[in-house]
Amino acid sequence: MEHHSVTSLMIVVGIAFFIPIILQKFNLRFIPVVIAEIIAGLIIGKSGFNIILEDPMLELLSLLGFIFLMFISGLEIDFGVFKKNKRKVENAPNPVKVSMVIFSLIISVSFALSYVLVMMDLIKDPFLMTLIISTISLGIVVPVIREKNLTDGVIGQIILLVTVIADFTTMILLTVYAMFIDQEGLKVLLLLVLFMAVFLAYRLIKKYFKFELFENLLKGTIQLGTRGVFALILLFVSLSETIGAENILGAFLAGVIISLLAPRKEFIHQLDSFGFGFFIPIFFVMVGARLDIWALFVDSKILLLMPILLLFMYIAKIVPVLVLKKWYSWKEVLGVGILTTSKLSLVVAASSIALELGVINEVLNGAIILVSILTCLISPITFSKIFPETKTASKQMEISIIGATPATSLVARDKMEEKAVVRLYSTQEKKDNEKTLFPHIFVHELTIEQLEEHNAFNVDKIVIATRDDATNMELGRHAKEYGIETVIMRIENRSLQDQLTDEGFTVYSTLYSTRTLLKALIDNPGLVRLITNHNKTIKEIVVNSSTYNQQPITNLSFLGESLILHIYRHGKVVIPHGNTNLEYGDRLLISGTTEDLSEIQRELA
């Protein structure tokens, strides 16, 4: 038995290893990896060669994969999107309000269509089918809208918000549904205990894990952060089971807590690597291995259900998003409806729970999962085909500089000469005879309220350079919460600089900057001359297009004569070579002509 167990595990892990390589080799990147893993499971499982024997080891690893997948689903939710509406476009919808309306309509239409299926005698439980039809796969939607460069636009925000709301709401409703079916309805009120535990855990972690002791333990061989995440997952899984809820809700809420804490991207990458590198692929391969596709062709009712269910899934999304027709074209509206039909993880969760509770049988479970797989194959490809291409014309960068000093005034002038839109905010009134190339905006106090009144945070980058560290920190943290990625702060207190750098801020000090520059002039005068005298030939460009994810540098024909000097990836510096693969989110330091750099930025944006 042990031999069979290890052999089956070896086959499953081997498949998980080779699937991405095969997709890359045969240029099948349009197929999501998780779909390919399920298909591979179909081949080696009950529907194919049946060479996988279920045993306790595989069951345990598959369950851990399922739990970690739900944790990642919670972690992927960016609650900051409810705040990020920094680009206020005239005659554009309010993303939060419109998203709420769309999701409410999705639930309503899904319920009506589920009742139609009941009337056709194809299903028995309309409530379960409502949840299945209304779910949206965050893991499918996010990469697609990133590839289309929609994340910063209003319509991209609406897609993301609808997906986030659907992800969170359907998970909660699924748990409530399961508790009632399992005759644990009276325990639903205990979910309040679970949410109270989420609040307490969030507050405690945020308050106490900023100490220097914990910062040291997060590194090296101890990796306290990773250990803490697994402890948190198991704590909430155990708590969920104790109150009679599904264990996956506990894992999901643990992910929500980590998401709310806004950890560094390197840490999220570490968790993704752990989950998608081992546990989660085992789960998806086993999902395919357990399905018996041939049984679907025996039941005529199931054969009728699958195309109707697939059609209803698209209707349930396309009809609600018609409210967007007031602001967008038919192609854009249909594209949103088609993309948000993508569903997988939560459907697998709902179907698995329903199967375990005896609400559906194995055949219906297989049909639901198969239809969900089809949505993940059809929707992203169709969306990419019909959704209009976004304009690639580069827009002017907008920069706010808070605090007028001789240095900030000179920098503002330089950036204006480089065609950026710069606004300088200060408590010093501009003299009548003073001429500046940039708007010099007077405010009585450098407070969040007054700066918001003058649109100081509606920018791409912000520099906060007052003489008070406390003011700079307050304004900087607000700018981060507002959604500005590049926040540069002047901090003279040396003890605060490392902490703020770890929080994702770019920190400088007039004293230490002068010291660093003087030291560089002594050690590397040529490098300083290159940066200061030819600053227009060096630029940092972020890889924001998933098209170039895992593409080797030698394949980038648009580089021309430009040279990639460094790649900043997950807090580390990678020395580039011809066969070095780019990754989504890489920050490239590139030297080249102004024209070449603009072309590279358009391609990678």
JSON list of N, CA, C and O in Angstrom, two decimals, residues 418-452:
[
{"chain": "A", "resi": 418, "resn": "GLU", "atom": "N", "xyz": [10.89, 67.74, -18.80]},
{"chain": "A", "resi": 418, "resn": "GLU", "atom": "CA", "xyz": [10.78, 66.38, -19.35]},
{"chain": "A", "resi": 418, "resn": "GLU", "atom": "C", "xyz": [9.33, 66.03, -19.70]},
{"chain": "A", "resi": 418, "resn": "GLU", "atom": "O", "xyz": [8.99, 64.87, -19.88]},
{"chain": "A", "resi": 419, "resn": "LYS", "atom": "N", "xyz": [8.49, 67.06, -19.76]},
{"chain": "A", "resi": 419, "resn": "LYS", "atom": "CA", "xyz": [7.09, 66.93, -20.19]},
{"chain": "A", "resi": 419, "resn": "LYS", "atom": "C", "xyz": [6.18, 66.25, -19.16]},
{"chain": "A", "resi": 419, "resn": "LYS", "atom": "O", "xyz": [5.10, 65.75, -19.49]},
{"chain": "A", "resi": 420, "resn": "ALA", "atom": "N", "xyz": [6.59, 66.19, -17.90]},
{"chain": "A", "resi": 420, "resn": "ALA", "atom": "CA", "xyz": [5.71, 65.68, -16.85]},
{"chain": "A", "resi": 420, "resn": "ALA", "atom": "C", "xyz": [4.83, 66.81, -16.34]},
{"chain": "A", "resi": 420, "resn": "ALA", "atom": "O", "xyz": [5.17, 68.00, -16.47]},
{"chain": "A", "resi": 421, "resn": "VAL", "atom": "N", "xyz": [3.67, 66.45, -15.77]},
{"chain": "A", "resi": 421, "resn": "VAL", "atom": "CA", "xyz": [2.78, 67.44, -15.16]},
{"chain": "A", "resi": 421, "resn": "VAL", "atom": "C", "xyz": [3.11, 67.49, -13.66]},
{"chain": "A", "resi": 421, "resn": "VAL", "atom": "O", "xyz": [2.93, 66.51, -12.95]},
{"chain": "A", "resi": 422, "resn": "VAL", "atom": "N", "xyz": [3.62, 68.63, -13.21]},
{"chain": "A", "resi": 422, "resn": "VAL", "atom": "CA", "xyz": [4.11, 68.74, -11.83]},
{"chain": "A", "resi": 422, "resn": "VAL", "atom": "C", "xyz": [3.33, 69.84, -11.10]},
{"chain": "A", "resi": 422, "resn": "VAL", "atom": "O", "xyz": [3.09, 70.92, -11.65]},
{"chain": "A", "resi": 423, "resn": "ARG", "atom": "N", "xyz": [2.94, 69.54, -9.85]},
{"chain": "A", "resi": 423, "resn": "ARG", "atom": "CA", "xyz": [2.32, 70.56, -8.99]},
{"chain": "A", "resi": 423, "resn": "ARG", "atom": "C", "xyz": [3.07, 70.58, -7.66]},
{"chain": "A", "resi": 423, "resn": "ARG", "atom": "O", "xyz": [3.28, 69.53, -7.04]},
{"chain": "A", "resi": 424, "resn": "LEU", "atom": "N", "xyz": [3.46, 71.78, -7.25]},
{"chain": "A", "resi": 424, "resn": "LEU", "atom": "CA", "xyz": [4.20, 71.96, -5.99]},
{"chain": "A", "resi": 424, "resn": "LEU", "atom": "C", "xyz": [3.26, 72.57, -4.96]},
{"chain": "A", "resi": 424, "resn": "LEU", "atom": "O", "xyz": [2.65, 73.62, -5.21]},
{"chain": "A", "resi": 425, "resn": "TYR", "atom": "N", "xyz": [3.13, 71.92, -3.80]},
{"chain": "A", "resi": 425, "resn": "TYR", "atom": "CA", "xyz": [2.24, 72.39, -2.74]},
{"chain": "A", "resi": 425, "resn": "TYR", "atom": "C", "xyz": [3.07, 72.88, -1.56]},
{"chain": "A", "resi": 425, "resn": "TYR", "atom": "O", "xyz": [4.00, 72.18, -1.13]},
{"chain": "A", "resi": 426, "resn": "SER", "atom": "N", "xyz": [2.74, 74.05, -1.04]},
{"chain": "A", "resi": 426, "resn": "SER", "atom": "CA", "xyz": [3.47, 74.53, 0.13]},
{"chain": "A", "resi": 426, "resn": "SER", "atom": "C", "xyz": [2.62, 75.58, 0.87]},
{"chain": "A", "resi": 426, "resn": "SER", "atom": "O", "xyz": [1.60, 76.06, 0.36]},
{"chain": "A", "resi": 427, "resn": "THR", "atom": "N", "xyz": [3.07, 75.92, 2.07]},
{"chain": "A", "resi": 427, "resn": "THR", "atom": "CA", "xyz": [2.40, 76.96, 2.87]},
{"chain": "A", "resi": 427, "resn": "THR", "atom": "C", "xyz": [3.00, 78.33, 2.60]},
{"chain": "A", "resi": 427, "resn": "THR", "atom": "O", "xyz": [2.63, 79.31, 3.25]},
{"chain": "A", "resi": 428, "resn": "GLN", "atom": "N", "xyz": [3.93, 78.38, 1.64]},
{"chain": "A", "resi": 428, "resn": "GLN", "atom": "CA", "xyz": [4.55, 79.66, 1.28]},
{"chain": "A", "resi": 428, "resn": "GLN", "atom": "C", "xyz": [3.83, 80.23, 0.05]},
{"chain": "A", "resi": 428, "resn": "GLN", "atom": "O", "xyz": [3.75, 79.57, -0.99]},
{"chain": "A", "resi": 429, "resn": "GLU", "atom": "N", "xyz": [3.31, 81.44, 0.19]},
{"chain": "A", "resi": 429, "resn": "GLU", "atom": "CA", "xyz": [2.62, 82.07, -0.94]},
{"chain": "A", "resi": 429, "resn": "GLU", "atom": "C", "xyz": [3.64, 82.52, -1.98]},
{"chain": "A", "resi": 429, "resn": "GLU", "atom": "O", "xyz": [4.70, 83.06, -1.65]},
{"chain": "A", "resi": 430, "resn": "LYS", "atom": "N", "xyz": [3.28, 82.27, -3.24]},
{"chain": "A", "resi": 430, "resn": "LYS", "atom": "CA", "xyz": [4.17, 82.67, -4.32]},
{"chain": "A", "resi": 430, "resn": "LYS", "atom": "C", "xyz": [4.15, 84.19, -4.47]},
{"chain": "A", "resi": 430, "resn": "LYS", "atom": "O", "xyz": [3.10, 84.82, -4.43]},
{"chain": "A", "resi": 431, "resn": "LYS", "atom": "N", "xyz": [5.34, 84.77, -4.65]},
{"chain": "A", "resi": 431, "resn": "LYS", "atom": "CA", "xyz": [5.43, 86.23, -4.84]},
{"chain": "A", "resi": 431, "resn": "LYS", "atom": "C", "xyz": [4.88, 86.62, -6.20]},
{"chain": "A", "resi": 431, "resn": "LYS", "atom": "O", "xyz": [4.94, 85.85, -7.16]},
{"chain": "A", "resi": 432, "resn": "ASP", "atom": "N", "xyz": [4.36, 87.83, -6.26]},
{"chain": "A", "resi": 432, "resn": "ASP", "atom": "CA", "xyz": [3.72, 88.30, -7.50]},
{"chain": "A", "resi": 432, "resn": "ASP", "atom": "C", "xyz": [4.68, 88.30, -8.68]},
{"chain": "A", "resi": 432, "resn": "ASP", "atom": "O", "xyz": [4.30, 88.01, -9.80]},
{"chain": "A", "resi": 433, "resn": "ASN", "atom": "N", "xyz": [5.93, 88.63, -8.41]},
{"chain": "A", "resi": 433, "resn": "ASN", "atom": "CA", "xyz": [6.91, 88.71, -9.51]},
{"chain": "A", "resi": 433, "resn": "ASN", "atom": "C", "xyz": [7.65, 87.40, -9.75]},
{"chain": "A", "resi": 433, "resn": "ASN", "atom": "O", "xyz": [8.54, 87.33, -10.58]},
{"chain": "A", "resi": 434, "resn": "GLU", "atom": "N", "xyz": [7.26, 86.37, -8.99]},
{"chain": "A", "resi": 434, "resn": "GLU", "atom": "CA", "xyz": [7.95, 85.08, -9.12]},
{"chain": "A", "resi": 434, "resn": "GLU", "atom": "C", "xyz": [7.37, 84.30, -10.29]},
{"chain": "A", "resi": 434, "resn": "GLU", "atom": "O", "xyz": [6.15, 84.11, -10.41]},
{"chain": "A", "resi": 435, "resn": "LYS", "atom": "N", "xyz": [8.23, 83.84, -11.19]},
{"chain": "A", "resi": 435, "resn": "LYS", "atom": "CA", "xyz": [7.79, 83.07, -12.35]},
{"chain": "A", "resi": 435, "resn": "LYS", "atom": "C", "xyz": [8.25, 81.62, -12.21]},
{"chain": "A", "resi": 435, "resn": "LYS", "atom": "O", "xyz": [9.41, 81.36, -11.92]},
{"chain": "A", "resi": 436, "resn": "THR", "atom": "N", "xyz": [7.32, 80.70, -12.41]},
{"chain": "A", "resi": 436, "resn": "THR", "atom": "CA", "xyz": [7.66, 79.28, -12.35]},
{"chain": "A", "resi": 436, "resn": "THR", "atom": "C", "xyz": [7.05, 78.58, -13.55]},
{"chain": "A", "resi": 436, "resn": "THR", "atom": "O", "xyz": [6.04, 79.00, -14.10]},
{"chain": "A", "resi": 437, "resn": "LEU", "atom": "N", "xyz": [7.67, 77.48, -13.97]},
{"chain": "A", "resi": 437, "resn": "LEU", "atom": "CA", "xyz": [7.19, 76.69, -15.09]},
{"chain": "A", "resi": 437, "resn": "LEU", "atom": "C", "xyz": [6.10, 75.72, -14.67]},
{"chain": "A", "resi": 437, "resn": "LEU", "atom": "O", "xyz": [5.49, 75.06, -15.49]},
{"chain": "A", "resi": 438, "resn": "PHE", "atom": "N", "xyz": [5.85, 75.63, -13.37]},
{"chain": "A", "resi": 438, "resn": "PHE", "atom": "CA", "xyz": [4.92, 74.65, -12.85]},
{"chain": "A", "resi": 438, "resn": "PHE", "atom": "C", "xyz": [3.96, 75.33, -11.88]},
{"chain": "A", "resi": 438, "resn": "PHE", "atom": "O", "xyz": [4.28, 76.37, -11.30]},
{"chain": "A", "resi": 439, "resn": "PRO", "atom": "N", "xyz": [2.76, 74.75, -11.66]},
{"chain": "A", "resi": 439, "resn": "PRO", "atom": "CA", "xyz": [1.81, 75.34, -10.70]},
{"chain": "A", "resi": 439, "resn": "PRO", "atom": "C", "xyz": [2.37, 75.27, -9.28]},
{"chain": "A", "resi": 439, "resn": "PRO", "atom": "O", "xyz": [2.76, 74.20, -8.82]},
{"chain": "A", "resi": 440, "resn": "HIS", "atom": "N", "xyz": [2.41, 76.42, -8.61]},
{"chain": "A", "resi": 440, "resn": "HIS", "atom": "CA", "xyz": [2.83, 76.48, -7.21]},
{"chain": "A", "resi": 440, "resn": "HIS", "atom": "C", "xyz": [1.56, 76.77, -6.40]},
{"chain": "A", "resi": 440, "resn": "HIS", "atom": "O", "xyz": [1.05, 77.88, -6.41]},
{"chain": "A", "resi": 441, "resn": "ILE", "atom": "N", "xyz": [1.05, 75.73, -5.71]},
{"chain": "A", "resi": 441, "resn": "ILE", "atom": "CA", "xyz": [-0.26, 75.82, -5.08]},
{"chain": "A", "resi": 441, "resn": "ILE", "atom": "C", "xyz": [-0.10, 76.11, -3.59]},
{"chain": "A", "resi": 441, "resn": "ILE", "atom": "O", "xyz": [0.59, 75.36, -2.87]},
{"chain": "A", "resi": 442, "resn": "PHE", "atom": "N", "xyz": [-0.72, 77.18, -3.14]},
{"chain": "A", "resi": 442, "resn": "PHE", "atom": "CA", "xyz": [-0.64, 77.59, -1.73]},
{"chain": "A", "resi": 442, "resn": "PHE", "atom": "C", "xyz": [-1.77, 76.92, -0.94]},
{"chain": "A", "resi": 442, "resn": "PHE", "atom": "O", "xyz": [-2.93, 76.91, -1.36]},
{"chain": "A", "resi": 443, "resn": "VAL", "atom": "N", "xyz": [-1.41, 76.31, 0.22]},
{"chain": "A", "resi": 443, "resn": "VAL", "atom": "CA", "xyz": [-2.40, 75.78, 1.16]},
{"chain": "A", "resi": 443, "resn": "VAL", "atom": "C", "xyz": [-2.06, 76.33, 2.55]},
{"chain": "A", "resi": 443, "resn": "VAL", "atom": "O", "xyz": [-0.89, 76.57, 2.87]},
{"chain": "A", "resi": 444, "resn": "HIS", "atom": "N", "xyz": [-3.09, 76.55, 3.36]},
{"chain": "A", "resi": 444, "resn": "HIS", "atom": "CA", "xyz": [-2.84, 77.11, 4.70]},
{"chain": "A", "resi": 444, "resn": "HIS", "atom": "C", "xyz": [-2.09, 76.12, 5.59]},
{"chain": "A", "resi": 444, "resn": "HIS", "atom": "O", "xyz": [-1.22, 76.49, 6.36]},
{"chain": "A", "resi": 445, "resn": "GLU", "atom": "N", "xyz": [-2.44, 74.83, 5.46]},
{"chain": "A", "resi": 445, "resn": "GLU", "atom": "CA", "xyz": [-1.77, 73.78, 6.23]},
{"chain": "A", "resi": 445, "resn": "GLU", "atom": "C", "xyz": [-1.57, 72.57, 5.34]},
{"chain": "A", "resi": 445, "resn": "GLU", "atom": "O", "xyz": [-2.42, 72.27, 4.48]},
{"chain": "A", "resi": 446, "resn": "LEU", "atom": "N", "xyz": [-0.48, 71.85, 5.55]},
{"chain": "A", "resi": 446, "resn": "LEU", "atom": "CA", "xyz": [-0.21, 70.65, 4.76]},
{"chain": "A", "resi": 446, "resn": "LEU", "atom": "C", "xyz": [-0.91, 69.46, 5.42]},
{"chain": "A", "resi": 446, "resn": "LEU", "atom": "O", "xyz": [-0.28, 68.55, 5.96]},
{"chain": "A", "resi": 447, "resn": "THR", "atom": "N", "xyz": [-2.23, 69.49, 5.37]},
{"chain": "A", "resi": 447, "resn": "THR", "atom": "CA", "xyz": [-3.02, 68.41, 5.94]},
{"chain": "A", "resi": 447, "resn": "THR", "atom": "C", "xyz": [-3.64, 67.58, 4.82]},
{"chain": "A", "resi": 447, "resn": "THR", "atom": "O", "xyz": [-3.75, 68.04, 3.67]},
{"chain": "A", "resi": 448, "resn": "ILE", "atom": "N", "xyz": [-4.08, 66.38, 5.17]},
{"chain": "A", "resi": 448, "resn": "ILE", "atom": "CA", "xyz": [-4.70, 65.49, 4.19]},
{"chain": "A", "resi": 448, "resn": "ILE", "atom": "C", "xyz": [-5.92, 66.15, 3.56]},
{"chain": "A", "resi": 448, "resn": "ILE", "atom": "O", "xyz": [-6.11, 66.13, 2.35]},
{"chain": "A", "resi": 449, "resn": "GLU", "atom": "N", "xyz": [-6.75, 66.79, 4.42]},
{"chain": "A", "resi": 449, "resn": "GLU", "atom": "CA", "xyz": [-8.00, 67.39, 3.94]},
{"chain": "A", "resi": 449, "resn": "GLU", "atom": "C", "xyz": [-7.73, 68.51, 2.92]},
{"chain": "A", "resi": 449, "resn": "GLU", "atom": "O", "xyz": [-8.34, 68.54, 1.84]},
{"chain": "A", "resi": 450, "resn": "GLN", "atom": "N", "xyz": [-6.79, 69.40, 3.26]},
{"chain": "A", "resi": 450, "resn": "GLN", "atom": "CA", "xyz": [-6.53, 70.52, 2.35]},
{"chain": "A", "resi": 450, "resn": "GLN", "atom": "C", "xyz": [-5.86, 70.07, 1.07]},
{"chain": "A", "resi": 450, "resn": "GLN", "atom": "O", "xyz": [-6.15, 70.58, -0.02]},
{"chain": "A", "resi": 451, "resn": "LEU", "atom": "N", "xyz": [-4.96, 69.09, 1.18]},
{"chain": "A", "resi": 451, "resn": "LEU", "atom": "CA", "xyz": [-4.28, 68.59, -0.02]},
{"chain": "A", "resi": 451, "resn": "LEU", "atom": "C", "xyz": [-5.25, 67.84, -0.92]},
{"chain": "A", "resi": 451, "resn": "LEU", "atom": "O", "xyz": [-5.14, 67.91, -2.15]},
{"chain": "A", "resi": 452, "resn": "GLU", "atom": "N", "xyz": [-6.21, 67.11, -0.33]},
{"chain": "A", "resi": 452, "resn": "GLU", "atom": "CA", "xyz": [-7.21, 66.42, -1.14]},
{"chain": "A", "resi": 452, "resn": "GLU", "atom": "C", "xyz": [-8.08, 67.41, -1.90]},
{"chain": "A", "resi": 452, "resn": "GLU", "atom": "O", "xyz": [-8.49, 67.16, -3.03]}
]
